[in-house]
XYZ file of C-alpha atoms in Angstrom:
715
model
C 145.926 13.206 15.989
C 142.023 13.132 14.548
C 142.155 12.601 10.609
C 140.518 15.842 8.899
C 137.353 15.250 6.964
C 137.499 17.328 3.856
C 134.902 18.147 1.216
C 136.345 19.244 -2.271
C 134.443 21.470 -4.519
C 135.488 22.314 -8.162
C 133.797 24.961 -10.125
C 133.818 24.616 -13.722
C 134.104 28.284 -15.166
C 134.293 29.492 -18.792
C 137.868 30.328 -18.499
C 139.161 28.630 -15.310
C 138.472 25.587 -13.218
C 138.867 26.248 -9.344
C 139.110 23.685 -6.827
C 139.129 24.026 -3.077
C 139.178 22.094 0.050
C 136.980 22.685 3.116
C 137.136 21.316 6.358
C 133.776 19.893 7.322
C 134.440 19.988 10.974
C 135.393 23.854 11.123
C 133.979 24.960 7.892
C 137.270 26.402 7.016
C 139.257 26.678 3.718
C 142.335 24.470 3.890
C 143.516 24.892 0.122
C 142.729 25.889 -3.137
C 144.039 25.505 -6.935
C 143.013 26.609 -10.257
C 143.783 25.117 -13.856
C 142.438 26.575 -17.306
C 139.163 24.937 -18.277
C 139.795 22.129 -20.703
C 137.327 22.732 -23.184
C 139.770 21.349 -26.157
C 140.636 18.204 -24.291
C 139.590 14.703 -25.573
C 138.133 14.381 -22.167
C 136.295 17.792 -22.270
C 135.811 19.609 -18.970
C 136.113 16.403 -17.021
C 139.742 16.667 -17.538
C 140.196 20.120 -15.828
C 138.009 18.744 -12.839
C 140.676 15.989 -12.366
C 143.626 18.220 -12.916
C 142.576 20.830 -10.471
C 141.771 18.241 -7.900
C 145.191 16.684 -8.292
C 146.846 19.948 -8.060
C 144.931 20.593 -4.904
C 145.710 17.526 -3.262
C 149.553 18.274 -3.920
C 149.788 21.861 -3.242
C 147.511 21.738 0.049
C 149.035 18.323 1.103
C 145.817 16.443 1.207
C 145.833 12.605 1.685
C 143.133 10.984 -0.571
C 141.600 9.180 2.344
C 140.781 12.394 4.046
C 138.348 13.187 1.178
C 134.828 12.511 2.257
C 133.035 14.109 -0.718
C 133.926 15.475 -4.093
C 131.264 17.804 -5.788
C 131.635 19.878 -9.156
C 129.637 22.390 -10.900
C 129.150 22.054 -14.483
C 128.237 24.760 -17.351
C 127.875 21.971 -19.759
C 124.159 21.604 -19.784
C 123.663 25.432 -20.008
C 126.414 26.024 -22.578
C 124.855 23.108 -24.856
C 121.524 24.943 -24.657
C 122.856 28.265 -25.381
C 124.631 27.023 -28.316
C 122.250 24.367 -29.442
C 124.736 21.535 -29.003
C 122.148 18.983 -28.194
C 120.979 15.819 -29.684
C 118.089 15.125 -31.813
C 115.251 13.541 -29.770
C 112.743 11.127 -30.883
C 109.181 11.434 -29.055
C 107.048 8.485 -28.735
C 103.338 9.627 -27.978
C 101.249 6.887 -26.124
C 97.414 7.203 -25.838
C 93.887 5.851 -26.649
C 90.570 7.376 -27.373
C 90.367 10.839 -26.336
C 93.607 10.717 -24.715
C 95.227 9.432 -27.950
C 94.087 12.769 -29.679
C 95.765 14.599 -26.756
C 99.031 12.953 -27.177
C 99.191 13.661 -30.762
C 98.558 17.211 -30.243
C 100.560 18.013 -26.980
C 103.289 15.450 -27.138
C 104.444 16.499 -30.700
C 106.562 19.516 -29.613
C 108.025 20.026 -33.069
C 111.141 22.291 -33.313
C 112.087 23.782 -30.007
C 113.809 27.363 -29.868
C 116.546 27.183 -27.181
C 117.585 30.855 -27.923
C 118.647 33.495 -30.713
C 119.529 30.836 -33.389
C 119.834 27.830 -31.495
C 117.239 25.074 -31.842
C 116.251 21.570 -30.869
C 115.002 19.098 -33.344
C 112.658 16.513 -32.657
C 110.733 13.819 -34.557
C 107.350 12.200 -33.428
C 105.714 8.763 -33.693
C 102.316 7.832 -32.159
C 101.354 4.476 -30.753
C 97.775 3.571 -29.889
C 97.759 1.701 -26.311
C 94.163 0.609 -26.258
C 94.270 -2.747 -24.629
C 97.877 -2.266 -23.479
C 101.219 -1.642 -25.020
C 102.212 -3.687 -27.783
C 106.026 -4.058 -27.242
C 106.675 -5.222 -30.841
C 104.912 -2.097 -32.385
C 106.759 0.059 -29.828
C 110.180 -1.014 -30.636
C 109.493 -0.741 -34.399
C 108.524 2.808 -33.938
C 111.627 3.450 -31.621
C 113.736 1.867 -34.412
C 112.071 4.505 -36.749
C 112.962 7.389 -34.752
C 116.517 6.231 -34.427
C 116.836 5.710 -38.112
C 115.479 9.278 -38.560
C 118.418 10.714 -36.617
C 117.109 10.572 -33.101
C 120.004 10.225 -30.502
C 117.764 10.011 -27.423
C 114.144 8.972 -26.992
C 111.204 10.426 -24.757
C 107.941 8.463 -23.874
C 105.006 10.827 -23.395
C 101.476 9.699 -22.444
C 98.638 11.549 -20.587
C 98.048 10.999 -17.066
C 101.436 8.822 -16.835
C 101.892 10.438 -13.510
C 99.253 8.103 -12.295
C 100.059 5.198 -14.578
C 103.879 5.378 -15.608
C 104.082 1.756 -16.723
C 103.886 2.339 -20.595
C 106.660 5.082 -20.298
C 108.895 3.030 -18.377
C 108.593 0.248 -20.826
C 109.383 2.394 -23.657
C 112.270 3.770 -21.953
C 113.620 0.168 -21.301
C 113.167 -0.632 -24.926
C 115.316 2.379 -25.993
C 118.000 1.602 -23.403
C 118.222 -1.923 -24.966
C 119.084 -0.584 -28.111
C 121.952 1.400 -26.473
C 120.130 4.753 -26.738
C 119.048 7.050 -23.663
C 115.699 7.807 -22.909
C 113.535 9.856 -20.637
C 109.948 9.205 -19.306
C 108.007 12.214 -18.659
C 106.753 10.985 -15.503
C 110.470 10.222 -14.370
C 111.141 13.935 -14.095
C 107.795 15.425 -12.673
C 104.628 14.174 -11.199
C 102.709 17.345 -12.239
C 99.938 17.104 -14.870
C 100.231 18.932 -18.113
C 101.385 16.728 -20.929
C 102.579 19.726 -23.206
C 105.070 21.201 -20.592
C 105.883 17.648 -19.208
C 107.024 16.426 -22.760
C 108.735 19.748 -23.234
C 110.877 19.368 -20.319
C 111.389 15.614 -20.958
C 112.757 16.582 -24.562
C 114.937 19.066 -23.080
C 116.407 16.413 -20.688
C 116.874 13.794 -23.216
C 118.550 16.157 -25.647
C 121.436 16.481 -23.077
C 121.874 12.791 -22.212
C 124.302 11.821 -24.776
C 126.869 14.423 -23.952
C 126.242 14.529 -20.123
C 126.152 10.806 -19.849
C 129.631 10.694 -21.489
C 131.007 13.588 -19.237
C 129.564 12.010 -16.238
C 131.253 8.603 -16.978
C 134.546 10.354 -17.829
C 134.746 12.384 -14.527
C 133.703 9.296 -12.477
C 136.521 6.935 -14.042
C 138.942 9.884 -13.628
C 138.226 10.444 -10.107
C 138.368 6.419 -9.534
C 141.802 6.366 -11.078
C 142.959 9.229 -8.739
C 142.607 6.945 -5.719
C 139.934 8.804 -4.021
C 137.210 6.688 -2.805
C 134.497 9.402 -1.807
C 131.057 9.889 -3.244
C 130.978 12.058 -6.528
C 128.263 14.824 -6.464
C 127.077 17.362 -8.926
C 125.584 20.956 -8.371
C 122.082 21.335 -9.109
C 120.044 24.617 -10.499
C 118.245 24.990 -7.120
C 121.360 25.388 -4.967
C 121.717 21.786 -3.777
C 123.798 18.843 -5.071
C 122.894 15.379 -6.287
C 124.839 12.086 -6.903
C 126.293 11.552 -10.346
C 123.593 8.469 -10.831
C 120.928 11.396 -10.684
C 122.779 13.339 -13.155
C 122.971 10.688 -15.668
C 119.173 10.280 -15.616
C 118.198 13.943 -15.110
C 120.931 16.395 -16.497
C 118.283 19.330 -16.907
C 118.560 19.616 -13.173
C 122.184 21.002 -13.772
C 121.038 23.714 -16.189
C 121.553 27.387 -15.099
C 123.298 25.907 -12.194
C 126.321 28.349 -12.545
C 125.062 31.046 -10.167
C 123.578 28.304 -7.668
C 127.017 27.516 -6.294
C 127.776 30.958 -5.081
C 124.250 31.261 -3.537
C 125.037 27.956 -1.725
C 128.175 29.433 -0.327
C 126.528 32.554 0.903
C 124.110 30.253 2.751
C 126.545 27.548 4.134
C 129.907 29.532 4.466
C 129.014 33.134 5.033
C 125.835 31.934 6.792
C 123.728 34.517 5.580
C 119.926 34.370 6.710
C 118.494 37.568 5.066
C 120.355 39.275 2.428
C 121.124 39.995 -1.217
C 123.922 37.971 -2.755
C 125.784 39.659 -5.733
C 128.296 37.253 -7.598
C 130.481 39.651 -9.643
C 132.614 38.155 -12.461
C 134.429 39.823 -14.986
C 131.646 40.563 -17.411
C 128.333 40.000 -15.433
C 126.972 40.060 -12.078
C 124.311 37.442 -10.500
C 121.979 38.871 -7.956
C 119.751 36.578 -5.692
C 117.534 37.184 -2.736
C 117.964 35.073 0.525
C 114.939 35.072 3.153
C 115.119 33.129 6.290
C 117.985 30.966 5.005
C 116.262 30.215 1.655
C 117.090 31.521 -1.765
C 114.098 32.509 -3.878
C 113.015 29.957 -6.577
C 110.975 30.160 -9.684
C 110.168 27.968 -12.706
C 112.938 27.640 -15.521
C 112.281 29.074 -18.988
C 113.699 27.971 -22.353
C 112.957 30.030 -25.363
C 110.182 31.973 -23.379
C 108.393 28.688 -22.432
C 108.275 27.428 -18.846
C 109.498 24.058 -17.946
C 108.795 21.797 -14.931
C 112.205 22.362 -13.354
C 113.001 24.831 -10.447
C 116.014 27.039 -10.440
C 117.103 29.858 -8.428
C 115.504 33.354 -9.068
C 118.952 34.962 -10.080
C 118.859 38.283 -11.895
C 121.813 38.964 -14.373
C 123.248 42.137 -14.982
C 125.936 43.174 -17.649
C 128.398 45.005 -15.205
C 131.182 43.723 -13.423
C 134.849 43.923 -12.501
C 136.032 44.272 -16.133
C 133.256 46.109 -17.756
C 134.551 48.767 -20.163
C 133.332 52.391 -19.558
C 131.328 54.117 -22.465
C 131.488 57.952 -23.567
C 128.956 60.356 -25.154
C 129.513 63.826 -25.796
C 132.780 63.827 -24.087
C 131.175 62.361 -20.861
C 131.051 58.934 -19.125
C 127.568 57.738 -19.437
C 127.606 53.873 -18.846
C 129.977 50.883 -18.116
C 129.479 47.623 -20.029
C 127.805 45.523 -21.176
C 131.158 44.673 -23.239
C 134.140 43.602 -20.739
C 137.918 43.467 -21.114
C 137.721 39.709 -21.607
C 135.162 40.169 -24.707
C 137.065 43.042 -26.095
C 140.323 41.334 -26.144
C 142.040 43.978 -23.573
C 144.143 43.474 -20.523
C 143.173 44.624 -17.038
C 145.243 48.028 -16.399
C 145.250 46.944 -12.625
C 146.906 43.562 -13.245
C 149.643 44.997 -15.379
C 152.898 45.398 -13.929
C 154.435 48.713 -14.932
C 152.004 49.884 -17.487
C 153.894 52.925 -18.238
C 152.581 56.051 -20.163
C 149.003 55.550 -21.798
C 146.508 57.810 -23.382
C 142.633 57.145 -23.661
C 141.108 56.173 -27.206
C 137.658 55.090 -28.164
C 137.109 51.701 -29.707
C 134.561 49.029 -31.023
C 135.148 45.850 -28.896
C 133.108 43.709 -31.371
C 131.920 44.302 -34.950
C 128.539 46.037 -35.005
C 129.119 47.764 -31.337
C 129.060 51.152 -31.253
C 132.605 53.079 -31.162
C 132.108 54.644 -27.674
C 133.965 52.403 -25.478
C 136.705 53.915 -23.629
C 140.243 52.049 -23.665
C 143.926 52.748 -23.141
C 146.466 53.125 -25.896
C 149.870 51.851 -25.147
C 152.763 52.360 -27.608
C 150.563 53.025 -30.421
C 148.077 50.077 -29.968
C 144.726 49.620 -27.801
C 145.855 47.068 -25.303
C 144.392 47.746 -22.097
C 141.105 48.309 -20.432
C 139.960 50.987 -17.904
C 137.970 48.963 -15.384
C 135.784 49.222 -12.346
C 138.351 46.816 -10.754
C 140.898 49.436 -11.267
C 138.599 52.302 -9.951
C 137.977 50.501 -6.870
C 141.761 50.023 -6.266
C 142.360 53.687 -6.803
C 139.516 54.693 -4.253
C 141.084 52.075 -1.676
C 138.257 49.683 -1.634
C 140.130 46.639 -2.919
C 141.926 44.795 -0.084
C 141.813 41.053 -1.414
C 141.741 39.071 -4.575
C 141.167 42.420 -6.896
C 144.069 44.134 -5.515
C 146.382 45.218 -8.293
C 149.367 47.290 -9.246
C 148.929 50.883 -7.637
C 151.539 52.450 -10.131
C 149.820 51.159 -13.329
C 146.457 51.986 -11.872
C 147.480 55.583 -11.097
C 148.860 55.921 -14.462
C 145.668 54.678 -16.114
C 143.228 56.902 -14.365
C 145.392 59.995 -14.441
C 145.321 59.501 -18.440
C 141.535 59.284 -17.964
C 141.454 62.491 -15.812
C 143.533 64.150 -18.670
C 140.967 62.749 -21.288
C 137.952 64.261 -19.331
C 139.716 67.408 -17.797
C 139.001 66.134 -14.489
C 140.990 64.260 -11.694
C 141.703 60.554 -11.638
C 139.680 59.966 -8.508
C 136.581 61.778 -10.303
C 136.906 59.327 -13.050
C 137.011 56.334 -10.629
C 134.151 57.368 -8.704
C 131.971 58.052 -11.626
C 132.674 54.640 -13.068
C 131.610 52.917 -9.772
C 128.572 55.074 -9.612
C 127.516 54.193 -12.964
C 127.999 50.487 -12.190
C 125.947 50.838 -9.179
C 123.337 52.585 -11.126
C 123.008 49.367 -13.209
C 122.642 47.030 -10.452
C 120.724 49.021 -7.831
C 117.271 48.871 -9.987
C 117.461 45.243 -10.165
C 117.894 44.913 -6.273
C 114.983 47.316 -5.916
C 112.722 45.172 -8.169
C 113.818 42.123 -6.371
C 112.971 43.317 -3.070
C 109.885 45.095 -4.086
C 108.360 41.933 -5.744
C 108.917 39.980 -2.340
C 107.771 42.977 -0.223
C 110.863 43.353 1.758
C 112.611 46.603 2.752
C 116.321 46.762 1.265
C 117.580 48.252 4.447
C 116.559 45.117 6.582
C 118.798 43.027 4.407
C 122.730 42.768 3.907
C 124.485 42.740 0.661
C 127.183 40.325 0.367
C 129.604 40.030 -2.424
C 131.519 37.269 -4.000
C 133.324 36.695 -7.010
C 136.641 37.961 -7.992
C 134.951 41.594 -8.938
C 132.949 41.938 -5.935
C 134.728 45.078 -4.478
C 134.304 46.688 -7.760
C 130.511 46.482 -7.539
C 129.070 45.777 -4.163
C 130.562 48.802 -2.027
C 128.913 51.403 -3.954
C 125.722 49.732 -4.904
C 125.000 48.900 -1.284
C 125.736 52.371 -0.063
C 123.297 53.800 -2.850
C 120.641 51.571 -1.524
C 121.546 52.484 2.185
C 122.358 48.916 2.904
C 124.859 47.124 4.988
C 127.439 45.351 2.847
C 130.262 42.777 3.189
C 132.792 41.000 0.821
C 132.661 37.201 1.407
C 135.816 35.575 2.584
C 137.997 33.888 -0.260
C 135.392 35.951 -2.804
C 137.483 34.540 -5.745
C 136.605 31.024 -5.131
C 133.100 31.443 -3.570
C 131.464 29.359 -6.132
C 133.967 26.253 -5.599
C 133.317 26.653 -1.826
C 129.719 26.519 -2.426
C 129.906 23.372 -4.557
C 132.001 21.820 -1.534
C 129.270 22.920 1.039
C 126.173 22.162 -1.112
C 123.596 20.123 0.525
C 121.849 17.039 -1.024
C 118.719 18.182 -2.104
C 115.573 16.775 -4.328
C 112.110 17.502 -4.713
C 108.774 16.023 -5.694
C 105.870 17.750 -7.147
C 102.218 16.456 -7.682
C 99.063 17.868 -9.050
C 96.610 17.333 -6.120
C 93.341 19.540 -6.044
C 92.417 18.731 -2.197
C 95.519 17.028 -0.769
C 94.817 15.028 2.061
C 96.723 14.591 5.123
C 97.824 11.078 4.176
C 98.871 12.447 0.436
C 100.978 15.022 1.838
C 102.817 12.641 4.380
C 103.467 10.365 1.503
C 104.810 13.283 -0.609
C 107.098 14.145 2.486
C 108.172 10.532 2.852
C 109.239 10.327 -0.742
C 111.180 13.462 -0.750
C 112.934 12.438 2.667
C 113.856 8.820 1.114
C 115.185 10.307 -2.283
C 117.723 12.443 -0.263
C 118.327 9.590 2.143
C 119.346 7.337 -0.746
C 121.978 9.871 -1.807
C 123.667 9.288 1.461
C 122.247 12.308 3.625
C 122.359 11.740 7.323
C 118.543 11.187 8.199
C 119.120 13.247 11.293
C 120.120 16.292 9.123
C 117.081 16.034 6.586
C 114.641 18.758 6.548
C 111.545 18.462 4.329
C 109.597 21.672 3.220
C 106.221 21.312 1.962
C 104.196 23.880 0.170
C 100.748 23.910 -1.380
C 100.402 26.192 -4.430
C 96.522 26.528 -4.802
C 96.569 28.681 -7.992
C 98.567 26.154 -9.711
C 96.846 23.146 -7.834
C 100.062 21.555 -7.141
C 102.138 20.421 -3.942
C 105.959 20.336 -3.748
C 108.074 18.788 -1.045
C 111.708 19.750 -0.976
C 113.855 17.473 0.934
C 117.544 18.779 1.916
C 120.181 17.120 4.089
C 124.067 16.721 4.692
C 126.192 13.682 4.559
C 127.592 14.630 7.963
C 125.685 16.137 10.964
C 127.837 19.179 11.174
C 126.505 20.356 14.691
C 128.026 17.138 16.406
C 131.635 17.806 15.076
C 132.051 21.358 15.968
C 134.655 22.423 18.455
C 136.223 25.646 19.586
C 134.845 28.648 21.358
C 131.298 29.576 20.947
C 129.447 32.694 22.078
C 128.237 32.974 25.617
C 124.605 33.724 26.726
C 125.306 37.565 26.756
C 126.795 37.608 23.465
C 123.957 35.508 21.820
C 121.624 37.834 23.417
C 123.259 40.813 21.956
C 123.388 39.162 18.267
C 119.691 38.506 18.764
C 118.816 41.985 19.624
C 120.062 43.441 16.256
C 117.468 41.788 13.759
C 114.728 42.273 16.590
C 115.239 45.944 16.669
C 115.475 46.230 20.323
C 118.186 46.603 22.989
C 119.802 43.426 24.337
C 118.416 44.054 27.901
C 115.043 43.710 26.293
C 115.661 40.113 24.860
C 114.375 37.014 26.322
C 115.601 33.469 25.718
C 112.909 30.649 25.240
C 113.483 26.956 25.870
C 116.635 25.045 26.650
C 119.838 26.670 26.665
C 121.472 23.288 25.808
C 120.002 22.977 22.266
C 121.925 23.735 19.152
C 119.181 25.937 18.130
C 118.024 28.826 20.395
C 114.909 31.191 20.144
C 114.931 34.840 21.552
C 112.136 37.239 21.541
C 111.371 40.511 22.580
C 108.281 42.984 22.763
C 108.211 46.269 21.170
C 105.587 48.818 20.167
C 104.972 49.587 16.451
C 102.885 52.229 14.739
C 100.090 51.209 12.163
C 97.346 52.755 10.044
C 99.589 55.637 9.020
C 100.986 56.023 12.577
C 97.462 56.753 14.089
C 97.726 53.640 16.397
C 100.220 51.793 18.239
C 100.206 47.991 18.871
C 102.471 45.522 20.659
C 104.634 43.181 18.623
C 106.653 40.383 19.500
C 109.369 39.691 17.116
C 111.500 36.492 17.326
C 114.756 35.241 16.035
C 116.549 31.851 15.949
C 120.213 31.828 16.479
C 122.529 28.765 16.351
C 125.106 27.794 18.807
C 127.493 29.604 16.728
C 125.686 32.701 16.840
C 124.261 32.646 13.186
C 121.054 34.256 12.856
C 118.790 31.097 11.395
C 115.180 32.801 11.308
C 113.636 36.196 11.961
C 110.054 37.266 12.110
C 108.867 40.742 12.842
C 105.606 39.291 14.598
C 105.183 35.993 16.505
C 103.600 34.122 19.445
C 106.358 31.970 20.809
C 105.823 28.963 23.069
C 108.426 26.803 24.704
C 107.440 23.182 25.352
C 108.385 19.477 25.204
C 107.876 17.213 22.236
C 105.285 15.131 23.997
C 103.160 18.407 24.769
C 103.803 20.251 21.388
C 101.232 18.822 19.229
C 98.261 19.593 21.549
C 99.760 23.167 22.262
C 100.058 23.567 18.607
C 96.373 22.833 17.847
C 95.374 25.171 20.327
C 97.524 28.013 19.157
C 96.409 27.657 15.405
C 92.728 27.671 16.558
C 93.555 30.945 18.589
C 95.253 32.676 15.820
C 93.050 31.577 12.752
C 91.266 34.362 11.164
C 88.635 35.210 8.483
C 89.516 36.421 5.238
C 87.949 37.006 1.912
C 88.422 33.332 0.933
C 87.414 32.055 4.281
C 89.367 30.706 7.289
C 93.302 31.880 7.301
C 95.403 29.829 9.354
C 98.591 31.345 10.780
C 102.116 30.575 9.475
C 103.917 28.058 11.886
C 107.530 27.395 12.455
C 108.523 24.446 14.840
C 112.095 24.932 16.488
C 113.456 21.535 17.310
C 116.957 21.041 19.143
C 118.832 20.757 15.619
C 116.222 21.833 12.992
C 113.903 24.340 12.085
C 110.773 22.902 10.694
C 109.141 25.387 8.156
C 105.373 24.830 7.838
C 104.487 27.958 6.270
C 103.577 26.592 2.795
C 100.474 24.713 4.357
C 97.111 26.313 4.367
C 94.522 24.110 6.591
C 94.891 23.258 10.138
C 94.792 19.497 9.643
C 97.542 19.685 7.206
C 99.822 21.681 9.392
C 99.069 19.168 12.192
C 99.553 16.227 10.196
C 103.008 17.116 9.124
C 104.100 18.495 12.729
C 103.087 15.318 14.156
C 105.331 13.467 11.598
C 108.100 15.986 12.473
C 107.694 15.470 16.168
C 107.731 11.842 16.148
C 111.231 11.330 15.809
C 112.010 13.132 18.936
C 112.270 11.784 22.714
C 109.074 12.959 24.489
C 111.244 15.492 26.937
C 113.202 17.112 23.753
C 112.723 20.765 23.772
C 110.377 22.312 21.055
C 109.615 26.168 20.256
C 106.491 26.780 18.238
C 106.357 30.133 16.578
C 103.047 31.135 15.159
C 102.646 33.940 13.084
C 99.360 35.452 12.316
C 98.734 35.994 8.557
C 97.424 39.434 7.312
């Protein structure tokens, strides 16, 4: 019997820590366990990570040698910033001449506001490095910073992205004194000393507590007998090894929602959709396009950082939100929840019995307009969207509660409002949808997508209380994720290894782009990613004058391990027809039928210019062998070829579909479909850049390997 290969994912939440085991061969959940999050333990949340893992091994009968990877999320960085539980940071500015004046001005960031009432304290010293770094003087200044209360050090010098030696030496001097340190150029290769220093200061402030947590977690896992890589969730949806977390804990900041999005991508295999993760108090919303979540720059205290996070919008409505009353009518739900108000859920209480409705104030200073349930003289239970979804027959999974208790609660609400129990439940879910729907509308409008072209996917224990009504109000299809209550832990287990490199380049040459691509590739390869799985996406931001290369890969090449039935040719054609907007008989297959990735195209007529004219469009979609849609475009020119001929044909296609715009030549968007990968070249804006990176991607293929070129004209 073949031994299973299992990934363990552990999601550290505010109340509970969930652990799951995923069979990487079939992407199936084989076990799950939960323990209370161990905030009060001497080992901190690391204790809960190990406790949940050990319980999972026991309850799911998992042998330690079956585990090939352990990954966990962490709220510690985010909580430390929100609560101001961070270390004082000493900044040593370096410079000479005019750059010295700049270092004194821009590297001295002062007191940093993290949020309402939360601040990060810094202290500053300056060292003139004209003629080179004087290590004795640098050491003396570091000692002064430490004596002034600094628990971590930042080295900041203008243009250190080009000459990092001085910053690196200061970091080494601090570490020799047992103090963690960060070089600004060690976090980002972008110019902009003020923002680079601020990013480094935030990172350094978390180093003491995060290094301690990382060490405790690694030691505890080692003692458990599991010999597998230990990874941590990043804020951009990828994972990184524990050593990277010890150096760059800032990359775990705001990573809570990232785990759920990773599950939507890797477990539910969503290509184009809105993922809504619904907890008890709030819901997180993220847009996924062509298998990629939208990304944005992180902010702290209203100031941007050189850190990328998922573009997640949070709304204060969820499965435990408490309804509110004005002039005898329901007018809102939330933002207070049963958990915050100290109330129990009506739906999860066995034999609730007779209750009556009463208004209450969840927290001092809150308005006394929240509707709750009085039982035996005391206000003890909440009327929740979770209960409402149960009453209306929408809850079939984790959120399913005790029918008699739910009926009793909503009948009491019906008497209070002079209407039926179902009318109250319907109104509550409508109000919840009214909070979420505008956020979804803004999100899709910003990215110029029609909501009806997307599917809404619900995750989290409260998904059934929010997603169905919201999707229907927007005319969208929806689905509730499998094992929605542990979707974040699943996302942690399936998270891909990821890292990115950014540089300020005014006019990037082909050699500079290739070097940046190689650096990103090598970073992920060093973490343990199988080189055959590594994909590198290079994009050029002309407005910001920066280039970014993001590499991602998996420790195992999943496509080689899959077994079991797969869709036949007719079924694949039918699946492809849906996003193409045509009948399955109108769909054509391009290229080899033996490849893991398959391209399907069609032709259809579309009206343009207010319906006055009709034009032919060639939509295309790429499916994998399991029938999962991996890429969709409404209009493309597609060519199936071989690797040895692809570069020449691509050159001809780029020339043919390049147009003139207000700013000059506009090259088309290009996607290369290799046998196992889609190479996204859409971030490049010049023909020579496209051809250089395409050549690098094609070099690893055999001459006869099939390749499909998708060229999408830009408007």
